[in-house]
Amino acid sequence: MDFNFIFLFIESIHLQFDFFGGERGALGSDDPMIKGLILSLFAVAGFGIILNVFNAAVRKKMVDQVKLKRIMKETRAYQKERMAAMRAKDQEKMSELGKKSAYMNKMSMEMMQMNMRPMMITFVPLILIFYFVLPQLFSYTVAISPIPLNVIPGDFFQLTCTAEQAADPEHVCETENALFLWAWYFLSSIAFSGIIMKLTKTSMDLS
């Protein structure tokens, strides 16, 4: 399981909402300071890289990486052993592992707290930059995808404009499959987060 992606997803869910205007995906400006898809595409990706570096620096400072990796390794080994015992219907082994469940739950909770602690620090500057800086610099959509990226059913996590939105003259979408400002930030953050975490040795990947 890629914990890096999970925490990026959690940290980015709120970014698709305009808390001031109330419209989903409406973050941006009618008259942005930075114009043009190519320039906007690279500039938003640059913000994503800078914030990822900041997040990694906070993680490195606040989280004991050696202890975190040890807990993760121990937790995954326990889960793997438990699943194997369940598949084999080995009641003796399952009973033996059940005695460790309270300890492993405690370790899982500690791991979650270690991962969430840096988010309490990085959340505030992310919100300030995303709601007060980026909407002044960029348009509502900053890139165009060759295909629709709304893979999650419903409209809760909508990355690209739909044909219906593009056809609505009052909607911020002007082109079908255009990527919202927040969506391109989210995707570019995912693209670079793994590299940055590996370089700063803050990755949660044990492989």
Short mmCIF file of C-alpha atoms in Angstrom, two decimals, residues 41-164:
data_model
loop_
_atom_site.label_atom_id
_atom_site.label_comp_id
_atom_site.label_asym_id
_atom_site.label_seq_id
_atom_site.Cartn_x
_atom_site.Cartn_y
_atom_site.Cartn_z
CA LEU A 41 0.97 24.18 -16.35
CA PHE A 42 4.65 24.54 -15.38
CA ALA A 43 4.05 27.27 -12.80
CA VAL A 44 1.42 25.25 -10.88
CA ALA A 45 3.70 22.19 -11.03
CA GLY A 46 6.46 24.40 -9.60
CA PHE A 47 4.25 25.33 -6.65
CA GLY A 48 3.54 21.62 -6.15
CA ILE A 49 7.26 20.82 -6.07
CA ILE A 50 8.05 23.67 -3.63
CA LEU A 51 5.27 22.62 -1.24
CA ASN A 52 6.36 18.98 -1.48
CA VAL A 53 9.90 19.98 -0.51
CA PHE A 54 8.48 21.96 2.43
CA ASN A 55 6.34 18.97 3.50
CA ALA A 56 9.34 16.63 3.26
CA ALA A 57 11.48 19.01 5.35
CA VAL A 58 8.80 19.15 8.07
CA ARG A 59 8.46 15.35 8.04
CA LYS A 60 12.21 14.90 8.33
CA LYS A 61 12.30 17.28 11.31
CA MET A 62 9.25 15.94 13.16
CA VAL A 63 9.19 12.21 12.42
CA ASP A 64 11.68 9.60 13.59
CA GLN A 65 12.10 7.85 10.24
CA VAL A 66 13.96 4.86 11.70
CA LYS A 67 11.20 4.18 14.24
CA LEU A 68 8.47 4.75 11.62
CA LYS A 69 10.04 2.27 9.19
CA ARG A 70 10.44 -0.29 12.00
CA ILE A 71 6.77 0.02 13.00
CA MET A 72 5.64 -0.17 9.37
CA LYS A 73 7.75 -3.25 8.72
CA GLU A 74 6.48 -4.96 11.88
CA THR A 75 2.85 -4.05 11.11
CA ARG A 76 3.01 -5.28 7.52
CA ALA A 77 4.70 -8.53 8.57
CA TYR A 78 1.93 -9.14 11.12
CA GLN A 79 -0.82 -8.42 8.59
CA LYS A 80 0.80 -10.70 6.02
CA GLU A 81 1.17 -13.51 8.56
CA ARG A 82 -2.43 -13.05 9.72
CA MET A 83 -3.80 -13.18 6.17
CA ALA A 84 -1.79 -16.34 5.45
CA ALA A 85 -3.16 -18.02 8.60
CA MET A 86 -6.73 -17.04 7.65
CA ARG A 87 -6.36 -18.45 4.14
CA ALA A 88 -4.90 -21.66 5.51
CA LYS A 89 -7.60 -21.77 8.25
CA ASP A 90 -4.85 -22.36 10.79
CA GLN A 91 -6.77 -21.79 14.01
CA GLU A 92 -3.73 -22.32 16.23
CA LYS A 93 -1.75 -19.67 14.37
CA MET A 94 -4.71 -17.28 14.32
CA SER A 95 -5.12 -17.70 18.06
CA GLU A 96 -1.42 -17.02 18.58
CA LEU A 97 -1.55 -13.90 16.41
CA GLY A 98 -4.75 -12.76 18.14
CA LYS A 99 -2.78 -12.33 21.36
CA LYS A 100 -0.67 -9.70 19.59
CA SER A 101 -3.63 -7.78 18.15
CA ALA A 102 -3.80 -5.19 20.96
CA TYR A 103 -0.08 -4.46 20.61
CA MET A 104 -0.32 -4.23 16.81
CA ASN A 105 -3.32 -1.91 17.04
CA LYS A 106 -1.30 0.32 19.34
CA MET A 107 1.58 0.30 16.82
CA SER A 108 -0.79 1.14 13.96
CA MET A 109 -2.22 4.06 15.93
CA GLU A 110 1.25 5.34 16.74
CA MET A 111 2.22 5.09 13.07
CA MET A 112 -0.89 7.06 12.09
CA GLN A 113 -0.13 9.76 14.66
CA MET A 114 3.46 10.06 13.45
CA ASN A 115 2.25 10.52 9.88
CA MET A 116 -0.53 12.96 10.76
CA ARG A 117 1.59 15.21 13.01
CA PRO A 118 3.47 16.94 10.13
CA MET A 119 0.15 17.58 8.36
CA MET A 120 -0.92 19.77 11.27
CA ILE A 121 2.04 22.05 10.44
CA THR A 122 1.89 21.95 6.62
CA PHE A 123 -1.90 22.33 6.41
CA VAL A 124 -1.98 26.05 7.30
CA PRO A 125 0.56 27.32 4.73
CA LEU A 126 -1.00 25.07 2.09
CA ILE A 127 -4.44 26.59 2.72
CA LEU A 128 -3.08 30.15 2.72
CA ILE A 129 -1.18 29.66 -0.55
CA PHE A 130 -3.95 27.75 -2.26
CA TYR A 131 -6.83 30.07 -1.38
CA PHE A 132 -5.11 33.47 -1.33
CA VAL A 133 -2.17 33.19 -3.76
CA LEU A 134 -2.87 30.65 -6.51
CA PRO A 135 -6.40 31.88 -7.40
CA GLN A 136 -4.95 35.36 -8.06
CA LEU A 137 -2.21 33.98 -10.30
CA PHE A 138 -4.05 31.37 -12.35
CA SER A 139 -7.26 30.76 -14.26
CA TYR A 140 -9.87 28.20 -13.15
CA THR A 141 -8.42 25.58 -15.52
CA VAL A 142 -4.69 25.40 -16.24
CA ALA A 143 -4.22 22.35 -18.49
CA ILE A 144 -6.11 20.08 -20.88
CA SER A 145 -6.17 16.30 -20.56
CA PRO A 146 -6.49 14.11 -23.69
CA ILE A 147 -8.98 11.94 -21.78
CA PRO A 148 -11.48 12.49 -18.92
CA LEU A 149 -9.91 11.80 -15.52
CA ASN A 150 -13.05 11.60 -13.39
CA VAL A 151 -12.58 7.93 -12.53
CA ILE A 152 -14.33 8.10 -9.13
CA PRO A 153 -18.12 7.73 -9.57
CA GLY A 154 -20.17 10.85 -8.88
CA ASP A 155 -18.79 14.38 -8.78
CA PHE A 156 -17.13 14.34 -5.37
CA PHE A 157 -13.55 14.11 -6.73
CA GLN A 158 -13.77 15.73 -10.15
CA LEU A 159 -10.45 16.41 -11.86
CA THR A 160 -11.55 17.43 -15.36
CA CYS A 161 -14.44 19.39 -16.85
CA THR A 162 -17.32 17.41 -18.28
CA ALA A 163 -19.03 18.10 -21.62
CA GLU A 164 -22.08 19.40 -19.75
#
